[in-house]
Coordinates of C-alpha atoms and ligand atoms in Angstrom, one line a residue:
M1 CA 26.1 -20.1 -55.4
T2 CA 23.5 -17.8 -56.9
E3 CA 23.6 -14.0 -57.2
D4 CA 21.3 -13.8 -54.2
H5 CA 23.4 -16.2 -52.2
P6 CA 27.1 -15.4 -52.8
A7 CA 29.6 -17.5 -50.9
F8 CA 31.1 -16.8 -47.5
P9 CA 34.0 -18.7 -46.0
P10 CA 33.3 -21.4 -43.4
G11 CA 33.1 -19.9 -39.9
F12 CA 31.9 -16.5 -41.2
V13 CA 30.1 -14.9 -38.3
W14 CA 26.6 -13.4 -38.6
G15 CA 25.3 -11.1 -35.9
T16 CA 23.3 -8.1 -35.0
A17 CA 24.4 -5.0 -33.1
T18 CA 22.9 -2.7 -30.5
S19 CA 24.1 -0.1 -28.0
A20 CA 23.4 0.5 -24.3
Y21 CA 21.8 3.9 -24.3
Q22 CA 19.7 3.1 -27.4
I23 CA 17.9 0.1 -25.9
E24 CA 18.4 -0.4 -22.2
G25 CA 16.3 2.3 -20.5
A26 CA 16.5 1.9 -16.7
V27 CA 18.6 5.0 -16.4
H28 CA 18.2 5.4 -12.7
E29 CA 18.5 1.7 -11.7
N30 CA 21.2 -0.1 -9.7
G31 CA 23.4 3.0 -9.2
R32 CA 23.8 4.1 -12.8
G33 CA 25.0 7.7 -13.0
P34 CA 24.0 10.3 -15.6
S35 CA 25.6 10.3 -19.0
I36 CA 26.0 13.2 -21.5
W37 CA 23.0 11.8 -23.4
D38 CA 20.7 12.0 -20.4
T39 CA 21.7 15.7 -20.2
F40 CA 21.6 16.4 -23.9
C41 CA 18.1 14.8 -24.3
R42 CA 16.8 17.5 -21.9
V43 CA 18.1 20.4 -24.1
P44 CA 15.1 21.8 -25.9
G45 CA 15.2 21.0 -29.6
A46 CA 18.3 18.7 -29.3
V47 CA 16.4 15.4 -29.9
A48 CA 13.4 15.0 -32.3
G49 CA 10.1 14.8 -30.4
G50 CA 11.9 15.6 -27.1
D51 CA 12.6 11.9 -26.9
T52 CA 15.0 10.5 -24.3
G53 CA 16.6 7.1 -23.5
D54 CA 14.9 6.9 -20.1
V55 CA 12.9 3.8 -21.1
A56 CA 14.0 3.1 -24.7
C57 CA 13.2 -0.6 -25.4
D58 CA 13.3 -1.5 -21.7
H59 CA 15.9 -4.0 -22.7
Y60 CA 17.4 -3.9 -19.2
H61 CA 14.3 -5.8 -18.0
R62 CA 13.4 -7.6 -21.2
F63 CA 16.8 -8.9 -22.4
Q64 CA 15.8 -12.5 -22.2
E65 CA 13.0 -12.0 -24.7
D66 CA 15.4 -10.0 -26.9
L67 CA 18.0 -12.8 -26.8
R68 CA 15.4 -15.3 -27.8
L69 CA 14.6 -13.1 -30.9
L70 CA 18.3 -12.9 -31.6
A71 CA 18.7 -16.7 -31.3
G72 CA 15.7 -17.1 -33.7
L73 CA 17.7 -15.4 -36.4
G74 CA 20.3 -18.2 -36.3
V75 CA 23.2 -15.7 -35.6
G76 CA 26.4 -16.8 -34.0
A77 CA 27.3 -13.5 -32.5
Y78 CA 25.8 -10.4 -30.8
R79 CA 27.4 -7.0 -30.5
F80 CA 26.3 -4.9 -27.6
S81 CA 27.8 -2.1 -25.5
V82 CA 28.5 -1.6 -21.8
A83 CA 27.3 1.6 -20.3
W84 CA 30.2 3.3 -18.6
P85 CA 27.9 5.2 -16.2
R86 CA 26.5 1.9 -14.9
V87 CA 30.0 0.7 -14.2
Q88 CA 31.5 3.9 -12.9
P89 CA 28.6 6.4 -12.1
D90 CA 31.1 9.3 -11.9
G91 CA 33.5 8.0 -14.6
R92 CA 36.2 7.2 -12.1
G93 CA 36.9 5.1 -9.0
E94 CA 35.6 1.9 -7.6
P95 CA 33.3 -0.2 -9.9
N96 CA 29.6 -0.4 -9.2
A97 CA 29.0 -4.1 -8.9
A98 CA 25.3 -3.9 -9.5
G99 CA 25.9 -2.2 -12.8
L100 CA 28.3 -4.9 -13.9
D101 CA 25.9 -7.7 -12.8
F102 CA 23.5 -6.8 -15.6
Y103 CA 26.1 -7.6 -18.2
K104 CA 27.1 -10.8 -16.4
R105 CA 23.4 -11.9 -16.6
L106 CA 23.3 -11.0 -20.2
L107 CA 26.5 -12.9 -21.0
D108 CA 25.3 -15.9 -19.0
S109 CA 22.2 -16.1 -21.2
M110 CA 24.2 -15.6 -24.4
R111 CA 26.5 -18.4 -23.3
D112 CA 23.5 -20.7 -22.8
L113 CA 22.4 -19.8 -26.4
G114 CA 25.8 -20.4 -27.9
I115 CA 26.1 -16.7 -29.0
T116 CA 29.6 -15.1 -29.1
P117 CA 29.8 -11.7 -27.5
F118 CA 31.3 -8.7 -29.2
V119 CA 31.5 -6.1 -26.4
T120 CA 31.8 -2.4 -27.2
L121 CA 33.2 -0.4 -24.3
Y122 CA 32.3 3.1 -25.5
H123 CA 29.2 3.7 -27.6
W124 CA 28.9 7.4 -26.8
D125 CA 27.5 7.4 -23.2
L126 CA 30.2 9.4 -21.4
P127 CA 29.6 9.9 -17.7
Q128 CA 28.4 13.4 -17.2
A129 CA 30.8 13.9 -14.4
L130 CA 33.7 13.5 -16.9
E131 CA 32.1 16.0 -19.3
D132 CA 31.9 18.5 -16.4
R133 CA 35.7 18.2 -16.2
G134 CA 36.2 18.8 -19.9
G135 CA 35.0 15.6 -21.5
W136 CA 37.0 14.2 -24.4
R137 CA 38.6 17.6 -24.9
V138 CA 41.0 16.8 -22.0
R139 CA 43.6 14.1 -21.8
D140 CA 42.5 12.9 -18.5
T141 CA 39.4 11.4 -20.0
A142 CA 41.6 9.0 -22.1
E143 CA 43.2 7.8 -18.9
R144 CA 39.8 7.4 -17.2
F145 CA 38.6 5.3 -20.2
A146 CA 41.6 3.0 -19.9
D147 CA 40.8 2.4 -16.2
Y148 CA 37.2 1.7 -17.0
A149 CA 38.2 -0.7 -19.8
G150 CA 40.4 -2.5 -17.3
I151 CA 37.6 -2.8 -14.8
V152 CA 35.2 -4.2 -17.4
H153 CA 37.8 -6.6 -18.7
D154 CA 38.5 -8.0 -15.2
A155 CA 34.8 -8.5 -14.6
L156 CA 33.8 -9.9 -17.9
A157 CA 36.8 -11.6 -19.5
G158 CA 35.6 -15.0 -18.3
W159 CA 33.0 -14.9 -21.0
E160 CA 35.7 -14.5 -23.6
P161 CA 34.2 -11.7 -25.6
Y162 CA 35.7 -9.9 -28.6
W163 CA 36.5 -6.4 -27.2
I164 CA 35.8 -3.3 -29.2
T165 CA 37.3 -0.2 -27.5
L166 CA 35.4 2.6 -29.3
N167 CA 32.4 2.8 -31.6
E168 CA 32.8 5.5 -34.3
P169 CA 35.2 8.1 -32.7
Y170 CA 34.3 10.3 -35.7
C171 CA 30.8 10.7 -34.2
S172 CA 31.9 11.0 -30.6
S173 CA 34.3 13.8 -31.6
I174 CA 33.3 15.7 -34.7
T175 CA 29.5 15.1 -34.6
S176 CA 29.5 15.8 -30.8
Y177 CA 32.0 18.6 -30.3
A178 CA 32.1 20.3 -33.7
E179 CA 28.8 19.7 -35.5
G180 CA 26.9 19.9 -32.2
R181 CA 24.3 17.4 -33.3
H182 CA 25.2 14.8 -30.7
A183 CA 25.9 15.1 -27.0
P184 CA 27.4 17.2 -25.5
G185 CA 26.3 19.5 -28.4
A186 CA 29.4 21.6 -28.7
K187 CA 30.5 23.5 -31.8
E188 CA 34.2 23.8 -31.6
G189 CA 37.4 23.7 -33.6
H190 CA 40.4 22.9 -31.5
G191 CA 38.3 21.2 -28.8
A192 CA 36.7 18.8 -31.3
L193 CA 40.1 17.8 -32.8
A194 CA 41.5 17.3 -29.3
A195 CA 38.4 15.1 -28.6
A196 CA 39.2 13.0 -31.7
H197 CA 42.8 12.6 -30.6
H198 CA 42.0 11.8 -27.0
L199 CA 39.4 9.2 -28.1
L200 CA 42.1 7.5 -30.1
L201 CA 44.6 7.8 -27.2
G202 CA 42.0 6.3 -24.9
H203 CA 41.7 3.4 -27.3
G204 CA 45.5 3.0 -27.4
L205 CA 45.8 3.1 -23.6
A206 CA 42.9 0.6 -23.2
V207 CA 44.3 -2.1 -25.6
P208 CA 47.0 -3.4 -23.1
R209 CA 44.4 -3.4 -20.3
L210 CA 42.3 -5.7 -22.4
R211 CA 45.2 -8.1 -23.1
T212 CA 46.3 -9.1 -19.6
R213 CA 45.4 -12.8 -19.9
G214 CA 46.6 -13.6 -23.4
G215 CA 44.2 -14.9 -26.0
E216 CA 41.9 -11.8 -25.9
R217 CA 40.7 -10.4 -29.2
V218 CA 40.9 -6.7 -29.3
G219 CA 39.7 -4.2 -32.0
I220 CA 38.2 -0.8 -32.7
T221 CA 35.1 0.1 -34.7
L222 CA 35.3 3.1 -37.1
N223 CA 32.6 4.3 -39.4
M224 CA 33.7 4.9 -42.9
S225 CA 32.0 6.7 -45.8
P226 CA 33.9 6.9 -49.1
A227 CA 33.8 10.5 -50.3
V228 CA 33.0 10.8 -54.0
P229 CA 33.4 14.1 -55.8
A230 CA 30.0 15.4 -56.9
S231 CA 31.5 16.5 -60.3
G232 CA 34.7 16.3 -62.4
S233 CA 35.8 19.8 -61.2
P234 CA 39.0 20.2 -59.3
Q235 CA 37.1 22.1 -56.6
D236 CA 34.8 19.1 -55.9
A237 CA 37.8 16.7 -56.0
A238 CA 39.4 18.9 -53.3
A239 CA 36.2 19.0 -51.3
A240 CA 35.9 15.2 -51.4
R241 CA 39.5 15.0 -50.2
R242 CA 38.7 17.2 -47.2
Q243 CA 35.6 15.1 -46.5
D244 CA 37.6 11.9 -46.7
L245 CA 40.2 13.4 -44.2
L246 CA 37.5 14.5 -41.7
V247 CA 35.5 11.2 -41.7
N248 CA 38.0 8.5 -42.7
R249 CA 41.7 9.2 -42.8
Q250 CA 41.9 11.2 -39.6
F251 CA 41.1 7.9 -37.9
T252 CA 42.3 5.1 -40.1
E253 CA 45.8 6.5 -40.8
P254 CA 46.9 6.8 -37.1
V255 CA 45.3 3.4 -36.2
F256 CA 46.6 1.4 -39.2
G257 CA 49.4 3.6 -40.4
G258 CA 50.8 5.0 -37.2
A259 CA 50.7 8.6 -38.4
Y260 CA 48.2 11.4 -38.9
P261 CA 47.6 12.4 -42.6
R262 CA 49.8 15.3 -43.7
D263 CA 46.8 17.3 -44.9
M264 CA 45.6 17.6 -41.3
E265 CA 47.8 20.8 -41.0
E266 CA 46.5 22.2 -44.3
T267 CA 42.9 21.7 -43.4
F268 CA 42.8 22.5 -39.7
G269 CA 46.0 24.5 -39.1
A270 CA 43.9 27.7 -38.6
I271 CA 41.8 26.3 -35.8
T272 CA 44.4 24.3 -33.9
D273 CA 48.1 24.0 -33.2
F274 CA 47.6 20.3 -32.4
S275 CA 49.2 20.9 -29.0
F276 CA 47.1 18.0 -27.6
R277 CA 49.5 15.5 -29.4
R278 CA 52.3 14.2 -27.2
D279 CA 55.4 12.1 -28.0
G280 CA 54.5 8.4 -27.8
D281 CA 50.8 8.8 -28.5
L282 CA 51.0 7.5 -32.0
E283 CA 52.8 4.4 -30.9
L284 CA 49.9 3.6 -28.6
I285 CA 47.2 4.5 -31.1
G286 CA 48.9 2.5 -33.9
A287 CA 49.6 -0.7 -31.8
P288 CA 48.6 -3.9 -33.7
L289 CA 45.0 -5.0 -33.3
D290 CA 43.4 -8.5 -33.6
F291 CA 40.5 -7.3 -35.8
F292 CA 39.0 -4.2 -37.3
G293 CA 35.3 -3.3 -37.0
L294 CA 33.8 -1.4 -39.9
N295 CA 30.5 0.4 -39.7
Y296 CA 29.2 1.3 -43.2
Y297 CA 25.9 3.0 -44.1
Y298 CA 26.4 5.2 -47.2
R299 CA 28.7 7.1 -49.5
I300 CA 29.1 10.8 -49.4
H301 CA 28.9 12.8 -52.6
A302 CA 30.9 15.9 -51.8
A303 CA 30.7 19.3 -53.6
D304 CA 32.8 22.4 -52.8
A305 CA 30.7 24.9 -50.9
P306 CA 31.2 28.2 -49.0
Y307 CA 32.4 27.8 -45.4
A308 CA 29.7 28.6 -42.8
E309 CA 32.2 30.9 -41.0
P310 CA 34.2 33.2 -43.2
D311 CA 37.0 33.7 -40.6
P312 CA 39.2 30.5 -40.9
A313 CA 40.4 30.9 -37.3
R314 CA 36.8 30.8 -35.9
R315 CA 35.5 27.7 -37.8
T316 CA 34.4 24.5 -36.2
A317 CA 36.1 21.3 -37.2
F318 CA 33.0 20.4 -39.1
D319 CA 33.1 23.5 -41.2
I320 CA 35.3 22.3 -44.1
G321 CA 33.6 23.9 -47.1
V322 CA 31.7 20.8 -48.3
R323 CA 28.1 20.3 -49.2
H324 CA 26.7 16.7 -49.4
V325 CA 24.8 16.2 -52.6
T326 CA 22.1 13.5 -53.2
P327 CA 22.9 11.6 -56.4
E328 CA 20.0 11.9 -58.9
G329 CA 18.1 8.8 -59.9
G330 CA 19.6 6.6 -57.3
V331 CA 17.9 4.7 -54.5
I332 CA 17.5 6.7 -51.3
S333 CA 16.8 5.2 -47.8
G334 CA 13.8 6.4 -45.7
L335 CA 16.2 8.7 -44.0
G336 CA 17.5 10.2 -47.2
W337 CA 20.8 8.2 -47.3
P338 CA 22.0 7.0 -50.7
V339 CA 21.7 3.2 -51.0
E340 CA 25.0 2.2 -52.7
P341 CA 26.2 -1.2 -51.8
E342 CA 29.1 -0.7 -54.1
G343 CA 30.4 1.8 -51.5
L344 CA 30.8 -1.1 -49.0
R345 CA 32.8 -3.2 -51.4
Q346 CA 34.9 -0.1 -52.3
T347 CA 35.5 0.7 -48.6
L348 CA 36.7 -2.9 -47.8
T349 CA 38.9 -3.3 -50.9
G350 CA 40.3 0.2 -50.6
L351 CA 41.2 -0.2 -46.9
A352 CA 42.9 -3.5 -47.5
A353 CA 44.9 -2.0 -50.4
R354 CA 46.1 1.0 -48.4
H355 CA 46.9 -1.0 -45.3
P356 CA 48.6 -4.3 -46.2
G357 CA 48.8 -5.2 -42.5
L358 CA 45.1 -4.7 -41.9
P359 CA 43.8 -7.3 -39.4
P360 CA 40.7 -9.4 -40.2
V361 CA 37.6 -7.2 -40.7
Y362 CA 34.2 -7.6 -39.2
V363 CA 31.4 -5.4 -40.6
T364 CA 30.1 -4.4 -37.1
E365 CA 27.2 -2.3 -38.4
N366 CA 25.2 -1.9 -41.6
G367 CA 21.5 -1.3 -41.9
Y368 CA 18.6 0.7 -43.2
G369 CA 16.7 3.4 -41.5
E370 CA 13.2 4.7 -42.2
H371 CA 10.3 6.4 -40.5
G372 CA 7.0 4.7 -39.6
D373 CA 5.8 1.3 -38.6
D374 CA 6.7 -0.6 -41.7
L375 CA 6.5 -4.3 -40.9
D376 CA 6.7 -5.4 -44.6
D377 CA 10.1 -3.5 -44.9
Q378 CA 11.1 -4.4 -48.4
G379 CA 13.4 -1.4 -48.6
R380 CA 15.5 -2.9 -45.7
V381 CA 15.4 -6.3 -47.3
S382 CA 16.7 -4.9 -50.5
Y383 CA 19.4 -2.9 -48.7
L384 CA 20.6 -5.9 -46.8
R385 CA 20.6 -8.1 -49.8
G386 CA 22.8 -5.7 -51.7
H387 CA 25.2 -5.0 -48.9
I388 CA 25.7 -8.6 -48.0
A389 CA 26.4 -9.3 -51.7
A390 CA 29.0 -6.5 -51.6
V391 CA 30.7 -8.1 -48.6
A392 CA 30.9 -11.4 -50.5
E393 CA 32.4 -9.5 -53.5
A394 CA 35.1 -8.1 -51.2
V395 CA 35.8 -11.6 -49.8
A396 CA 36.1 -12.8 -53.4
A397 CA 38.5 -10.0 -54.1
G398 CA 40.7 -11.2 -51.3
V399 CA 39.7 -9.0 -48.3
D400 CA 39.8 -11.0 -45.1
V401 CA 36.2 -10.3 -43.9
R402 CA 35.2 -12.6 -41.1
G403 CA 31.7 -11.4 -40.1
Y404 CA 28.7 -9.2 -40.7
F405 CA 26.5 -7.5 -38.1
C406 CA 23.2 -6.0 -39.0
W407 CA 22.2 -2.7 -37.3
S408 CA 19.9 -3.3 -35.5
L409 CA 18.2 -6.1 -33.8
L410 CA 15.4 -3.8 -32.5
D411 CA 14.0 -0.4 -33.4
N412 CA 15.6 1.9 -30.8
F413 CA 16.5 5.4 -29.7
E414 CA 18.2 6.7 -32.8
W415 CA 20.1 9.6 -31.1
A416 CA 19.1 13.0 -32.3
R417 CA 16.4 11.5 -34.5
G418 CA 14.7 10.0 -31.4
Y419 CA 12.3 7.1 -31.8
A420 CA 10.9 8.3 -35.1
A421 CA 13.8 6.7 -37.1
R422 CA 13.7 2.9 -37.1
F423 CA 16.5 0.6 -38.0
G424 CA 15.2 -2.7 -36.4
L425 CA 14.8 -6.1 -37.9
V426 CA 12.2 -6.3 -35.0
H427 CA 9.5 -3.6 -34.6
V428 CA 9.1 -2.1 -31.1
D429 CA 5.8 -0.6 -30.1
Y430 CA 7.0 1.9 -27.5
E431 CA 3.6 2.1 -25.8
T432 CA 3.4 -1.6 -25.0
Q433 CA 7.0 -2.7 -25.6
A434 CA 5.6 -5.4 -27.9
R435 CA 8.2 -6.8 -30.3
T436 CA 7.2 -7.9 -33.8
P437 CA 9.7 -9.3 -36.3
K438 CA 9.5 -7.5 -39.6
A439 CA 9.9 -9.1 -43.1
S440 CA 13.6 -8.3 -43.0
Y441 CA 14.0 -10.5 -39.8
H442 CA 12.6 -13.5 -41.7
W443 CA 14.6 -12.6 -44.8
L444 CA 17.9 -12.4 -42.8
R445 CA 17.2 -15.6 -40.9
D446 CA 16.7 -17.4 -44.3
R447 CA 19.8 -15.7 -45.7
I448 CA 22.0 -16.8 -42.8
A449 CA 20.6 -20.4 -43.0
A450 CA 21.3 -20.5 -46.8
S451 CA 24.9 -19.3 -46.3
G452 CA 25.9 -22.6 -44.9
T453 CA 28.6 -21.0 -42.7
A454 CA 27.5 -22.1 -39.3
Ligands
FCB501 C1 25.7 4.5 -36.2 C2 25.7 4.3 -34.7 C3 24.6 3.5 -34.2 C4 23.3 3.8 -35.0 C5 23.5 3.8 -36.4 C6 22.2 4.0 -37.3 O1 26.4 5.7 -36.5 O2 26.9 3.7 -34.3 O3 24.5 3.7 -32.8 O4 22.8 5.0 -34.5 O5 24.5 4.7 -36.8

C-alpha cells in the first residue's frame, strides 16, 4: 500500500453515477410526460445559456456506447436514475410500458457486462402534472411516489438492483422550493419545509414497496457538507450550526435517529407551524435501511450574515443568516468549490460516530466540476486522488464504506449551470455527441485496477 494506493476491503465496489434528465434527452419519446425541469428550462434566465435537457447526451439512443465506456473503466457498478415521467407521464395511474422498456434494455446490457445496477427512483424530475397539484408541498405527492416506486420495483426487480429512493432531498426541497435555483423555482418558507418532510415521507412509504420479495437492498442518498465556522466567533459558530441543520441534520436525524433535530423549531418556528408532520410519519421515515448513499462535494465555511428578509415571518427556508466564505489559500474547483478531501473523511467518521446503527455506506457521488473542454483534466485527477484516499482513511478508522461512485461518467446537463459546467470522466461534444475519455478516465481506470478489490 502506498499513499497513492491506500487499501480497500475485498469486494469494495467502484462505480460511476448519472441521472436521467441530465443525460437521456428524448424528452418526447415513447410517451414520456413533461417534468418540472422541462418547464423550468423554459423560464427565461433560469438555466445558464438557456440550455435544456431536450437532447442532453442523447443517452437514450446511445446507451450501448456509454455502457462500453463504463465497462472500460473496470467498474463493478453503475448508478443511474429512472425518469418518473417516462413511467407515469402524469405522475399517477397505469404504467407506461414503453417508458419502462428503456430501463429493461439498459439493465439487460448491464447484466451482459456484469455491472451491478444502483437504481435511483427520484433524481429531481417530478412529473409536471404533480407540481400542478402542489408538488412536494402536498402530502399526496409522497403517496404518488410510493406508488411509482412499487411500479418500478415490480418491473425491474428481476435485475436485482440496489434501490435508492431519493437523491439529495435537500436539493429537491430547499434548493427547489426555498432558494428557487432549481425547478420549480419557488422561494418559500413553510412550503419548502413541507416539501422536505414530504420527500422523506415518500421515501418512508416507498421502502416497504421495494421490499416485497425479500433480499432487496434499499437505501437513500443524502448530500452532506460539513459546516465549518468561518472564524472563532460565537456568531459564526451559531451560523455554522444553522447551516448544518439546513443541509445535514434536517435529513440525517429523522432517517437515522427517528426524530427531527430540536433546533428546527428555533430556526424555522417563525415561518412554519410544522403542521405537515403527522403521527406515525417519523416511524416510516426512520425505518431501518440496508445501506446509506452519501454524496459529498465540498465543505461549507459559514459566517454569520444579515438575513435577506428582515421580517422573520416572511423569510424563505433558505434565508438563515449565513454567508458562505471561500477559505483563503486553499485549492478551489473550476466551479469555485473548496477542494477539501478531509471533509469527506470527516463526514464519514462523524456520521458513524453519531449514528452507531448506521448501515453500510456507499459514496454515491463525488466529483469535480469545471468550465471548458479540458481533456487533460489534472484538477479532476487530483480531486479524485485526494477523495479516494479520504475514503480509505475512513475505512481504516472503522467506517463500513462499501463503495465509491464518481460523478460523473459523462459531461452532462448540470441543472441551472446548463452544459457549461462539466463533471465527466468522458468529454461530450454536444454538437456531434462524440465521446472522448479525459485524463481522469484513464487515471481512475488504473486506480481501480491497482486497488485489487475486484
Ligand atoms: C449533485 C447532483 C448531481 C450533479 C452533481 C454535480 O448535487 O445530485 O445530479 O448535479 O451535484
